[in-house]
Short mmCIF file of C-alpha atoms in Angstrom, two decimals:
data_model
loop_
_atom_site.label_atom_id
_atom_site.label_comp_id
_atom_site.label_asym_id
_atom_site.label_seq_id
_atom_site.Cartn_x
_atom_site.Cartn_y
_atom_site.Cartn_z
CA MET V 7 87.86 -3.02 -14.15
CA VAL V 8 89.86 -4.89 -11.54
CA GLU V 9 90.83 -1.58 -9.98
CA ALA V 10 87.24 -0.40 -9.91
CA ILE V 11 86.07 -3.68 -8.25
CA LEU V 12 88.91 -3.38 -5.75
CA ILE V 13 88.26 0.23 -4.72
CA ASN V 14 84.46 -0.09 -4.70
CA GLY V 15 84.59 -3.35 -2.90
CA LEU V 16 86.73 -1.85 -0.16
CA VAL V 17 84.38 1.10 0.26
CA LEU V 18 81.36 -1.05 0.30
CA GLY V 19 82.91 -3.87 2.41
CA GLY V 20 84.14 -1.29 4.84
CA MET V 21 80.76 0.30 5.23
CA TYR V 22 79.13 -3.14 5.63
CA ALA V 23 81.78 -4.06 8.12
CA ILE V 24 81.09 -1.06 10.30
CA LEU V 25 77.43 -1.74 10.20
CA ALA V 26 77.78 -5.47 10.80
CA VAL V 27 80.11 -4.94 13.77
CA GLY V 28 77.43 -2.72 15.42
CA PHE V 29 74.81 -5.18 14.79
CA ALA V 30 76.86 -8.07 16.00
CA LEU V 31 77.73 -6.22 19.16
CA VAL V 32 74.14 -5.52 20.13
CA PHE V 33 73.31 -9.09 19.38
CA GLY V 34 76.17 -10.42 21.46
CA VAL V 35 75.58 -8.06 24.44
CA ALA V 36 71.88 -7.46 24.66
CA LYS V 37 70.90 -10.64 22.78
CA ILE V 38 68.52 -8.87 20.53
CA LEU V 39 68.24 -8.75 16.73
CA ASN V 40 67.96 -4.96 16.18
CA MET V 41 66.21 -4.61 12.79
CA ALA V 42 66.37 -0.83 13.15
CA HIS V 43 70.21 -0.90 13.01
CA THR V 44 70.46 0.27 9.50
CA ALA V 45 67.72 2.81 10.06
CA PHE V 46 70.15 4.61 12.35
CA TYR V 47 72.56 4.62 9.49
CA MET V 48 69.90 6.23 7.22
CA VAL V 49 68.82 8.80 9.79
CA GLY V 50 72.48 9.60 10.39
CA ALA V 51 73.02 10.29 6.67
CA PHE V 52 69.88 12.42 6.64
CA LEU V 53 71.06 14.40 9.61
CA ILE V 54 74.29 15.13 7.85
CA LEU V 55 72.39 15.92 4.69
CA ILE V 56 70.15 18.46 6.61
CA MET V 57 73.09 20.11 8.38
CA THR V 58 75.40 20.46 5.40
CA ILE V 59 72.96 21.08 2.52
CA MET V 60 70.00 22.76 4.10
CA LEU V 61 71.60 24.53 7.04
CA GLY V 62 74.98 25.09 5.40
CA PHE V 63 77.10 23.94 8.30
CA PRO V 64 80.62 22.78 7.57
CA SER V 65 80.93 19.07 7.04
CA LEU V 66 83.12 17.88 9.92
CA PRO V 67 81.07 19.43 12.79
CA SER V 68 77.98 18.27 11.13
CA ILE V 69 79.23 14.73 11.11
CA VAL V 70 80.33 14.87 14.72
CA LEU V 71 76.98 16.44 15.77
CA ALA V 72 75.07 13.68 13.76
CA ILE V 73 77.18 10.91 15.55
CA ALA V 74 76.48 12.39 18.89
CA ILE V 75 72.67 12.73 18.20
CA MET V 76 72.37 9.22 16.88
CA GLY V 77 74.36 7.68 19.83
CA ILE V 78 71.93 9.18 22.24
CA THR V 79 68.97 8.35 19.99
CA GLY V 80 70.12 4.69 19.89
CA SER V 81 70.45 4.48 23.56
CA VAL V 82 67.03 6.02 24.24
CA ILE V 83 65.27 3.87 21.74
CA TYR V 84 66.79 0.86 23.41
CA LYS V 85 65.74 2.07 26.89
CA LEU V 86 62.27 3.06 25.82
CA PHE V 87 61.23 0.25 23.52
CA LEU V 88 63.61 -2.64 23.64
CA ASP V 89 64.86 -3.18 27.12
CA ARG V 90 61.67 -4.33 28.68
CA VAL V 91 60.85 -6.78 25.98
CA LYS V 92 64.37 -8.18 25.34
CA GLU V 93 63.49 -11.72 26.54
CA HIS V 94 60.81 -11.88 23.76
CA PRO V 95 62.63 -12.14 20.43
CA VAL V 96 59.56 -11.86 18.34
CA ALA V 97 58.45 -8.67 20.07
CA VAL V 98 62.02 -7.16 19.67
CA MET V 99 61.90 -7.96 15.93
CA ILE V 100 58.42 -6.42 15.50
CA ILE V 101 59.21 -3.39 17.58
CA SER V 102 62.66 -2.72 15.89
CA VAL V 103 61.17 -3.11 12.42
CA GLY V 104 58.42 -0.80 13.65
CA VAL V 105 60.96 1.73 14.64
CA ALA V 106 62.84 1.47 11.30
CA ILE V 107 59.58 2.00 9.40
CA LEU V 108 58.69 4.91 11.66
CA PHE V 109 62.01 6.54 10.67
CA GLN V 110 61.29 5.79 7.12
CA GLU V 111 57.83 7.24 7.05
CA VAL V 112 58.80 10.38 8.88
CA LEU V 113 61.70 10.89 6.31
CA LEU V 114 59.17 10.21 3.52
CA ILE V 115 56.86 12.78 4.86
CA GLY V 116 59.64 15.35 5.31
CA PHE V 117 61.74 14.74 2.20
CA GLY V 118 59.64 12.73 -0.16
CA GLY V 119 61.00 9.57 -1.92
CA HIS V 120 63.75 11.56 -3.85
CA PHE V 121 67.30 10.49 -4.21
CA ARG V 122 69.61 13.15 -2.86
CA GLY V 123 73.26 13.52 -3.11
CA ILE V 124 75.65 15.06 -0.63
CA ASP V 125 78.59 16.92 -2.13
CA PRO V 126 81.96 15.05 -1.52
CA PHE V 127 83.57 16.47 1.59
CA VAL V 128 86.83 16.56 -0.37
CA ARG V 129 87.04 16.74 -4.11
CA GLY V 130 89.60 15.43 -6.47
CA PHE V 131 91.27 11.98 -6.90
CA VAL V 132 94.58 10.31 -6.06
CA GLU V 133 96.46 7.63 -7.93
CA ILE V 134 97.99 4.89 -5.82
CA ALA V 135 100.08 2.34 -7.64
CA GLY V 136 98.28 3.08 -10.82
CA ILE V 137 94.89 2.81 -9.33
CA ARG V 138 92.71 5.83 -9.29
CA ALA V 139 90.49 6.57 -6.45
CA THR V 140 88.58 9.67 -5.53
CA TYR V 141 89.68 11.32 -2.22
CA GLN V 142 86.19 10.55 -0.90
CA GLN V 143 86.71 6.81 -1.57
CA VAL V 144 90.12 6.90 0.13
CA ILE V 145 88.48 8.68 3.10
CA ALA V 146 85.69 6.13 3.21
CA ILE V 147 88.02 3.17 3.35
CA ALA V 148 90.37 4.90 5.85
CA THR V 149 87.53 5.84 8.01
CA SER V 150 86.16 2.39 8.07
CA LEU V 151 89.49 0.97 9.14
CA VAL V 152 89.98 3.51 11.91
CA ALA V 153 86.42 2.88 13.22
CA LEU V 154 87.12 -0.88 13.30
CA VAL V 155 90.42 -0.44 15.07
CA ALA V 156 88.80 1.99 17.47
CA ILE V 157 85.99 -0.29 18.45
CA ARG V 158 88.52 -3.11 19.00
CA LEU V 159 90.66 -1.03 21.23
CA LEU V 160 87.55 0.16 23.11
CA LEU V 161 86.53 -3.42 23.72
CA SER V 162 89.94 -4.81 24.61
CA LYS V 163 91.58 -1.96 26.59
CA THR V 164 88.91 -0.08 28.49
CA ARG V 165 87.17 -0.88 31.63
CA VAL V 166 83.74 -0.43 30.06
CA GLY V 167 84.89 -2.47 27.01
CA ASN V 168 85.91 -5.24 29.33
CA ALA V 169 82.53 -5.14 31.14
CA ILE V 170 80.73 -5.25 27.72
CA ARG V 171 82.56 -8.35 26.72
CA ALA V 172 81.77 -9.92 30.18
CA VAL V 173 78.11 -9.23 29.77
CA ALA V 174 78.21 -10.68 26.22
CA GLU V 175 79.63 -13.94 27.57
CA ASP V 176 77.68 -14.44 30.73
CA ARG V 177 75.03 -11.91 31.73
CA GLU V 178 74.31 -13.53 35.01
CA ILE V 179 77.75 -13.68 36.19
CA ALA V 180 78.51 -10.18 34.98
CA ASN V 181 75.97 -9.05 37.66
CA VAL V 182 78.12 -10.56 40.30
CA MET V 183 80.98 -8.62 39.17
CA GLY V 184 79.01 -5.44 39.99
CA ILE V 185 78.34 -4.74 36.39
CA ASP V 186 74.98 -3.22 35.53
CA VAL V 187 73.87 -5.41 32.71
CA SER V 188 71.13 -3.22 31.62
CA ARG V 189 73.30 -0.19 31.47
CA MET V 190 75.91 -1.97 29.52
CA CYS V 191 73.17 -2.90 27.00
CA VAL V 192 72.20 0.79 26.77
CA ILE V 193 75.85 1.81 26.24
CA THR V 194 76.37 -0.84 23.59
CA MET V 195 73.27 0.23 21.78
CA GLY V 196 74.72 3.80 21.74
CA ILE V 197 78.03 2.60 20.38
CA SER V 198 76.29 0.56 17.70
CA ALA V 199 74.25 3.62 16.59
CA VAL V 200 77.42 5.72 16.54
CA LEU V 201 79.06 3.14 14.36
CA ALA V 202 75.98 3.08 12.06
CA THR V 203 76.14 6.92 11.76
CA VAL V 204 79.84 6.75 10.87
CA ALA V 205 78.91 4.34 8.09
CA GLY V 206 76.22 6.69 6.95
CA ALA V 207 78.68 9.67 7.02
CA VAL V 208 81.21 7.64 5.10
CA VAL V 209 79.09 6.68 2.16
CA ALA V 210 76.56 9.49 2.02
CA PRO V 211 78.71 11.43 -0.36
CA ILE V 212 79.27 8.35 -2.49
CA PHE V 213 75.88 6.82 -2.62
CA MET V 214 72.46 8.39 -2.66
CA VAL V 215 70.49 9.32 0.38
CA HIS V 216 66.83 8.37 0.36
CA PRO V 217 64.20 7.16 2.82
CA LEU V 218 64.40 3.47 1.75
CA MET V 219 68.17 3.13 1.97
CA TRP V 220 68.04 1.15 5.16
CA MET V 221 66.52 -1.93 3.62
CA HIS V 222 69.30 -3.14 1.25
CA PRO V 223 72.17 -2.81 3.92
CA LEU V 224 69.93 -4.53 6.43
CA THR V 225 69.81 -7.75 4.41
CA ILE V 226 73.47 -7.50 3.71
CA VAL V 227 74.31 -7.00 7.45
CA LEU V 228 72.12 -10.01 8.38
CA ALA V 229 73.90 -12.02 5.75
CA ALA V 230 77.36 -10.91 6.84
CA VAL V 231 76.70 -11.69 10.44
CA VAL V 232 75.33 -15.08 9.52
CA LEU V 233 78.18 -15.69 7.26
CA GLY V 234 80.80 -14.84 9.94
CA GLY V 235 79.02 -16.66 12.61
CA LEU V 236 76.38 -14.97 14.80
CA GLY V 237 78.08 -13.20 17.70
CA SER V 238 81.57 -13.24 16.38
CA ILE V 239 82.79 -9.70 15.56
CA LYS V 240 85.79 -10.97 13.68
CA GLY V 241 83.56 -13.13 11.52
CA SER V 242 81.11 -10.46 10.80
CA ILE V 243 83.89 -8.09 9.59
CA LEU V 244 85.12 -10.79 7.21
CA GLY V 245 81.56 -11.62 6.22
CA ALA V 246 80.98 -7.97 5.41
CA PHE V 247 84.07 -7.67 3.21
CA ILE V 248 83.28 -10.84 1.36
CA LEU V 249 79.78 -9.60 0.58
CA GLY V 250 81.09 -6.11 -0.31
CA PHE V 251 83.40 -7.66 -2.81
CA ALA V 252 80.84 -10.14 -4.02
CA GLU V 253 78.23 -7.48 -4.64
CA THR V 254 80.77 -5.21 -6.48
CA ALA V 255 81.96 -7.89 -8.62
CA VAL V 256 78.37 -8.84 -9.66
CA VAL V 257 77.63 -5.23 -10.45
CA PHE V 258 80.66 -4.82 -12.65
CA LEU V 259 80.89 -8.33 -14.23
CA VAL V 260 77.38 -9.43 -14.75
CA PRO V 261 75.20 -7.75 -17.31
CA MET V 262 72.46 -5.80 -15.57
CA GLY V 263 74.24 -6.83 -12.35
CA ALA V 264 73.16 -3.72 -10.56
CA PHE V 265 69.61 -5.33 -10.28
CA LEU V 266 71.04 -8.38 -8.72
CA ARG V 267 72.96 -6.73 -5.85
CA GLY V 268 70.32 -7.56 -3.25
CA ALA V 269 70.15 -11.14 -4.42
CA VAL V 270 73.81 -11.64 -3.69
CA GLY V 271 73.73 -11.27 0.05
CA LEU V 272 70.63 -13.30 0.45
CA SER V 273 71.99 -16.16 -1.62
CA VAL V 274 75.28 -16.21 0.32
CA MET V 275 73.17 -16.34 3.51
CA VAL V 276 71.11 -19.23 2.33
CA VAL V 277 74.04 -21.25 1.10
CA VAL V 278 76.08 -20.69 4.25
CA LEU V 279 73.08 -21.71 6.50
CA LEU V 280 72.78 -24.83 4.48
CA LEU V 281 76.43 -25.82 4.43
CA ARG V 282 77.74 -24.57 7.75
CA PRO V 283 74.99 -23.18 9.90
CA GLU V 284 77.40 -22.00 12.64
CA GLY V 285 79.11 -19.66 10.02
CA LEU V 286 82.74 -19.19 9.38
CA PHE V 287 83.90 -18.12 12.88
CA GLY V 288 80.90 -19.36 14.71
CA VAL V 289 82.23 -21.56 17.71
CA VAL V 290 79.83 -23.56 19.73
CA PHE V 291 81.45 -23.93 23.06
CA GLU V 292 79.95 -27.14 24.35
CA GLU V 293 78.32 -26.54 27.59
CA GLU V 294 79.26 -28.69 30.55
CA ARG V 295 76.86 -31.08 31.63
CA LEU V 296 75.88 -31.17 35.09
CA MET S 23 74.96 -9.93 62.95
CA TYR S 24 76.83 -9.26 59.77
CA LEU S 25 74.62 -11.29 57.49
CA GLU S 26 71.09 -11.95 58.59
CA ILE S 27 68.59 -13.98 56.64
CA LYS S 28 65.08 -14.15 57.71
CA ASP S 29 62.37 -16.65 56.29
CA LEU S 30 63.83 -16.74 52.91
CA THR S 31 61.42 -18.56 50.53
CA VAL S 32 62.01 -19.12 46.79
CA LEU S 33 59.61 -20.98 44.54
CA TYR S 34 60.39 -21.59 40.77
CA ASP S 35 56.88 -21.75 39.32
CA ARG S 36 55.27 -24.11 41.92
CA ALA S 37 58.38 -25.93 42.99
CA MET S 38 59.52 -24.88 46.41
CA VAL S 39 63.30 -24.59 46.55
CA LEU S 40 63.77 -22.75 49.75
CA ASN S 41 61.17 -22.93 52.52
CA GLY S 42 61.50 -20.28 55.17
CA VAL S 43 65.37 -20.35 55.67
CA SER S 44 66.74 -18.21 58.34
CA LEU S 45 70.49 -18.00 59.10
CA THR S 46 73.16 -15.62 60.21
CA VAL S 47 76.75 -15.04 59.63
CA GLY S 48 78.88 -13.04 62.11
CA LYS S 49 81.71 -10.76 61.11
CA GLY S 50 84.95 -12.77 60.81
CA GLU S 51 83.12 -16.10 60.89
CA PHE S 52 83.57 -19.06 58.60
CA VAL S 53 80.23 -20.68 58.21
CA SER S 54 79.62 -23.70 55.98
CA LEU S 55 76.24 -24.89 54.48
CA VAL S 56 76.15 -28.48 53.75
CA GLY S 57 73.53 -30.72 52.34
CA PRO S 58 72.77 -33.20 49.42
CA ASN S 59 72.24 -32.31 45.94
CA GLY S 60 69.22 -30.24 45.26
CA ALA S 61 68.80 -29.26 48.76
CA GLY S 62 68.74 -25.58 47.84
CA LYS S 63 72.34 -24.51 48.69
CA THR S 64 73.07 -22.79 45.39
CA THR S 65 69.70 -21.17 45.30
CA LEU S 66 70.27 -19.79 48.79
CA LEU S 67 73.48 -18.04 47.79
CA ARG S 68 72.03 -16.92 44.54
CA ALA S 69 69.15 -15.37 46.46
CA ILE S 70 71.51 -13.60 48.77
CA ALA S 71 73.57 -12.25 45.95
CA GLY S 72 70.36 -10.85 44.23
CA LEU S 73 70.65 -13.23 41.36
CA VAL S 74 67.28 -14.82 41.93
CA LYS S 75 65.61 -11.42 41.90
CA TRP S 76 67.68 -10.59 38.74
CA GLU S 77 66.38 -13.68 37.12
CA LYS S 78 62.84 -12.86 38.05
CA ASP S 79 62.96 -9.30 36.78
CA THR S 80 64.91 -10.27 33.57
CA LEU S 81 62.61 -13.20 32.70
CA LYS S 82 59.40 -11.36 33.55
CA GLY S 83 56.55 -12.42 31.41
CA THR S 84 58.10 -15.72 30.32
CA ARG S 85 57.43 -19.09 31.70
CA ALA S 86 60.77 -19.33 33.45
CA GLY S 87 60.15 -15.94 35.01
CA ARG S 88 57.45 -17.25 37.49
CA ILE S 89 59.57 -16.91 40.54
CA THR S 90 58.39 -16.12 44.08
CA LEU S 91 60.94 -14.61 46.38
CA GLU S 92 59.96 -13.83 49.97
CA GLY S 93 61.83 -12.94 53.10
CA SER S 94 64.59 -10.46 53.97
CA VAL S 95 68.26 -10.37 53.70
CA LYS S 96 70.20 -7.89 55.87
CA PHE S 97 73.83 -7.20 55.27
CA ASP S 98 75.93 -4.99 57.75
CA GLY S 99 72.75 -3.53 59.12
CA GLU S 100 71.19 -2.71 55.73
CA GLU S 101 68.29 -4.22 54.02
CA VAL S 102 69.54 -5.61 50.59
CA THR S 103 66.65 -7.85 49.72
CA ASN S 104 65.31 -5.60 46.95
CA LEU S 105 68.63 -4.18 45.74
CA PRO S 106 69.73 -5.16 42.24
CA ALA S 107 72.57 -7.74 42.14
CA HIS S 108 75.22 -5.31 40.99
CA GLU S 109 74.48 -2.91 43.95
CA ILE S 110 74.75 -5.77 46.32
CA VAL S 111 78.20 -6.48 45.07
CA ARG S 112 79.16 -2.94 45.72
CA ARG S 113 78.37 -3.35 49.38
CA GLY S 114 80.93 -6.13 49.58
CA LEU S 115 78.75 -9.27 49.41
CA ILE S 116 80.56 -11.14 46.71
CA LEU S 117 79.40 -14.56 45.25
CA CYS S 118 81.86 -17.07 43.66
CA PRO S 119 79.37 -19.01 41.67
CA GLU S 120 78.94 -22.81 41.26
CA ARG S 121 81.56 -24.28 38.96
CA GLY S 122 83.33 -20.95 38.94
CA ARG S 123 81.99 -19.88 35.64
CA PRO S 124 84.81 -17.80 34.26
CA PHE S 125 84.29 -15.69 31.17
CA ARG S 126 85.64 -18.40 28.95
CA GLU S 127 86.53 -16.55 25.77
CA MET S 128 88.36 -13.86 27.84
CA THR S 129 91.90 -14.08 28.96
CA VAL S 130 92.77 -14.73 32.62
CA LEU S 131 93.78 -11.15 32.99
CA ASP S 132 90.51 -9.84 31.44
CA ASN S 133 88.59 -12.00 33.81
CA LEU S 134 90.28 -10.51 36.76
CA ARG S 135 89.86 -7.00 35.43
CA ALA S 136 86.12 -7.77 35.02
CA GLY S 137 86.13 -8.72 38.73
CA ALA S 138 87.60 -5.22 39.53
CA PHE S 139 84.88 -3.47 37.53
CA GLY S 140 83.41 -1.67 40.62
CA CYS S 141 86.81 -0.38 41.69
CA LYS S 142 87.80 2.80 39.73
CA ASP S 143 91.04 3.44 41.63
CA LYS S 144 93.81 2.00 39.40
CA LYS S 145 96.30 1.71 42.25
CA VAL S 146 93.92 -0.34 44.41
CA VAL S 147 93.16 -2.61 41.41
CA LYS S 148 96.86 -3.13 41.00
CA GLU S 149 97.25 -3.98 44.62
CA ASN S 150 94.43 -6.43 44.54
CA LEU S 151 95.92 -8.05 41.42
CA GLU S 152 99.34 -8.45 43.12
CA ARG S 153 97.45 -10.05 45.97
CA VAL S 154 95.67 -12.55 43.84
CA TYR S 155 98.83 -13.41 41.94
CA HIS S 156 100.62 -13.82 45.24
CA LEU S 157 97.99 -16.25 46.35
CA PHE S 158 97.78 -17.98 43.00
CA PRO S 159 101.10 -17.65 41.26
CA ARG S 160 99.74 -20.08 38.55
CA LEU S 161 97.38 -17.28 37.39
CA LYS S 162 100.23 -14.91 36.78
CA GLU S 163 101.85 -17.61 34.50
CA ARG S 164 98.61 -18.00 32.60
CA GLU S 165 97.75 -14.26 32.47
CA ASN S 166 97.22 -14.07 28.74
CA GLN S 167 95.72 -17.54 28.22
CA ILE S 168 92.05 -17.88 27.21
CA SER S 169 90.39 -18.97 30.34
CA GLY S 170 88.21 -21.51 28.58
CA THR S 171 91.42 -23.68 28.20
CA LEU S 172 92.34 -23.74 31.90
CA SER S 173 92.19 -26.91 33.99
CA GLY S 174 89.43 -27.48 36.61
CA GLY S 175 91.70 -26.40 39.49
CA GLU S 176 93.09 -23.34 37.58
CA ARG S 177 89.69 -22.27 36.70
CA PHE S 178 88.41 -22.28 40.22
CA MET S 179 91.59 -20.34 41.33
CA LEU S 180 90.74 -17.80 38.57
CA THR S 181 87.14 -17.37 39.75
CA ILE S 182 88.17 -17.12 43.42
CA GLY S 183 90.79 -14.57 42.30
CA ARG S 184 88.17 -12.78 40.26
CA ALA S 185 85.77 -12.53 43.21
CA MET S 186 88.81 -11.25 45.42
CA MET S 187 89.29 -8.43 42.87
CA SER S 188 85.76 -7.20 43.85
CA GLN S 189 87.07 -6.65 47.41
CA PRO S 190 84.69 -8.93 49.29
CA LYS S 191 83.60 -8.12 52.78
CA LEU S 192 81.66 -11.28 52.96
CA PHE S 193 82.68 -13.92 50.58
CA MET S 194 80.17 -16.58 49.42
CA ILE S 195 81.76 -19.56 47.77
CA ASP S 196 79.51 -22.04 46.02
CA GLU S 197 80.60 -25.70 46.05
CA PRO S 198 84.29 -25.13 45.43
CA SER S 199 85.23 -28.83 45.26
CA VAL S 200 82.74 -30.02 42.59
CA GLY S 201 84.59 -31.96 39.91
CA LEU S 202 88.05 -31.64 41.23
CA ALA S 203 90.57 -34.32 41.97
CA PRO S 204 91.21 -34.98 45.60
CA LYS S 205 94.72 -33.61 45.35
CA VAL S 206 93.60 -30.41 43.80
CA LYS S 207 90.79 -30.24 46.30
CA GLU S 208 93.14 -30.36 49.34
CA ASP S 209 95.23 -27.51 47.72
CA LEU S 210 92.18 -25.48 47.01
CA PHE S 211 90.90 -25.74 50.54
CA ALA S 212 94.30 -24.70 51.94
CA ARG S 213 93.93 -21.49 49.84
CA VAL S 214 90.43 -20.92 51.04
CA LYS S 215 91.73 -21.19 54.63
CA GLU S 216 94.50 -18.77 53.78
CA ILE S 217 91.94 -16.25 52.42
CA TYR S 218 89.84 -16.66 55.54
CA GLU S 219 92.83 -16.26 57.86
CA GLN S 220 93.81 -13.00 56.03
CA GLY S 221 90.60 -11.60 57.73
CA SER S 222 87.50 -12.35 55.51
CA THR S 223 84.13 -13.59 56.48
CA ILE S 224 83.11 -16.65 54.49
CA LEU S 225 79.87 -18.43 53.84
CA MET S 226 80.71 -21.61 51.80
CA THR S 227 78.39 -24.32 50.54
CA GLU S 228 79.90 -27.79 50.09
CA GLN S 229 78.86 -31.27 49.48
CA ASP S 230 82.12 -32.80 50.86
CA VAL S 231 81.08 -32.65 54.49
CA SER S 232 84.52 -33.71 55.97
CA PHE S 233 86.26 -30.66 54.28
CA ALA S 234 83.58 -28.27 55.19
CA PHE S 235 83.49 -29.20 58.84
CA ASP S 236 87.30 -29.05 58.99
CA LEU S 237 87.30 -25.41 57.78
CA ALA S 238 84.27 -23.84 59.31
CA GLY S 239 83.68 -22.73 62.76
CA ARG S 240 79.85 -23.21 62.45
CA ASN S 241 77.74 -25.20 59.96
CA TYR S 242 74.21 -25.34 58.80
CA VAL S 243 72.68 -28.51 57.29
CA ILE S 244 70.03 -27.98 54.63
CA SER S 245 67.78 -30.55 53.07
CA LYS S 246 64.93 -30.01 50.65
CA GLY S 247 64.77 -26.30 51.24
CA HIS S 248 64.65 -26.62 55.08
CA LEU S 249 67.38 -26.02 57.54
CA VAL S 250 67.58 -29.27 59.55
CA GLY S 251 70.58 -28.55 61.75
CA GLU S 252 73.07 -25.92 63.01
CA GLY S 253 76.06 -25.94 65.10
CA THR S 254 79.84 -26.70 65.43
CA ALA S 255 81.14 -29.92 63.68
CA GLU S 256 81.04 -31.76 67.04
CA ASP S 257 77.49 -30.91 67.79
CA LEU S 258 76.38 -32.05 64.56
CA LEU S 259 78.33 -35.27 64.48
CA ALA S 260 77.02 -36.07 67.94
CA ASP S 261 73.44 -36.01 66.73
CA GLU S 262 73.23 -39.59 65.46
CA SER S 263 69.93 -39.26 63.25
CA LEU S 264 71.26 -36.07 61.65
CA ARG S 265 74.64 -37.66 60.91
CA LYS S 266 73.17 -40.82 59.41
CA THR S 267 70.42 -39.11 57.49
CA TYR S 268 71.88 -36.05 56.13
CA LEU S 269 75.63 -36.16 56.44
CA GLY S 270 76.36 -39.65 55.41
CA LEU S 271 79.07 -40.07 57.90
#
């Protein structure tokens, strides 16, 4: 039981972490709450489903292609729908929820409301220190970690990463550094959609793929980001793992716990907001008074 | 003229911040812009740097976005009035903003790297970095420190250094001395002088008139969005009414 919670918690936490990082990144840089974020994850998973099962492509190229397509889609959606309204938070919310529902409806028309599985990319299982995990789970955990390290390196080591952080901190001054703020937002949205697709690719073979799969992760991602402190990437990763483990523990330990999964994230979010509104890592830099 | 501003007018909603300001800066000149608080000094520099236009475009459709911007800004023979701010930077017109405003959660080095964003040649970036470290050795010591924890003087060194990383042709410095201790102030102005003597063109706003007049070859006096005087320090100080009303000397 403990092993099962550990393995599943890591898989789930890793997936939530990738999703939450992408969401937090867009919030930090473009200052928008992108409610369509987990819809990218869903569409990414569907693209992989289409390519591997329906078209019979090998899995790795399908994943790469799906990631590329979604990266571009994310950027285009931002440029077309969100960039021009990004100073109006309510409009952003409505439009991004609209985009998510658009994806959902298109997929419902195309595929119906069925739950579909994708075959594991690698079969079999491995035993590490007496804990049994399928290869697919090991791959999922490893991929999450690699993705998180990669995004960290991208942000801290590269020229564009540095510019993205600059925009996140002070948009106005970033302008004076010669940084095209709007372009950085487009790039960030692309990165965020890429991360969402990685999450989709990682878990598609473990969980089911269906046109409503974006809703549950969205509440969890919102909760993780609130838990960690809005805008803090480190915090949202921690928040995601906490929620991943909490959810897994509830599923395994509480009778009929599987029905309570969704409640866990929201309860955590409410409690955190009540006790520590700035979240675990949320720092409020006091602004200088003039 | 290197920088030529004609009839620049800026209104925030219905509050007129700049009213038909025209000024020029020649190549290799050190020009200061002095005036009391709220005279429009910062807005003038922000308008030249394209930030007022950026603000207007970004906040379009919101209450804060009702900004009127008229007039023309010419730099090095080219009309830059309607260019986006990041394009203006690429032409070498660099603003070091009021209170410096470093990226506070980033390290000193990352701040400087952000300043070098427009420069893709790694060798040139390294040379510029050496130059900044040579001018401000303190920054090298604090390379990996989070810049939010720097002292006021260091913070300003950092933001001057950051602006230098963008390879300024014309360097606009907004109120460098605000909030600094007199000793730090003196040191800072010595550095600004050093930068000028290395062959930059500088347009600096300042509330501390005595320092500004010491450094600059030519000065503008601004009050309530109007230019009320122009000339060398001697000319301006000779005008009794100007001296008493606007300069407080």
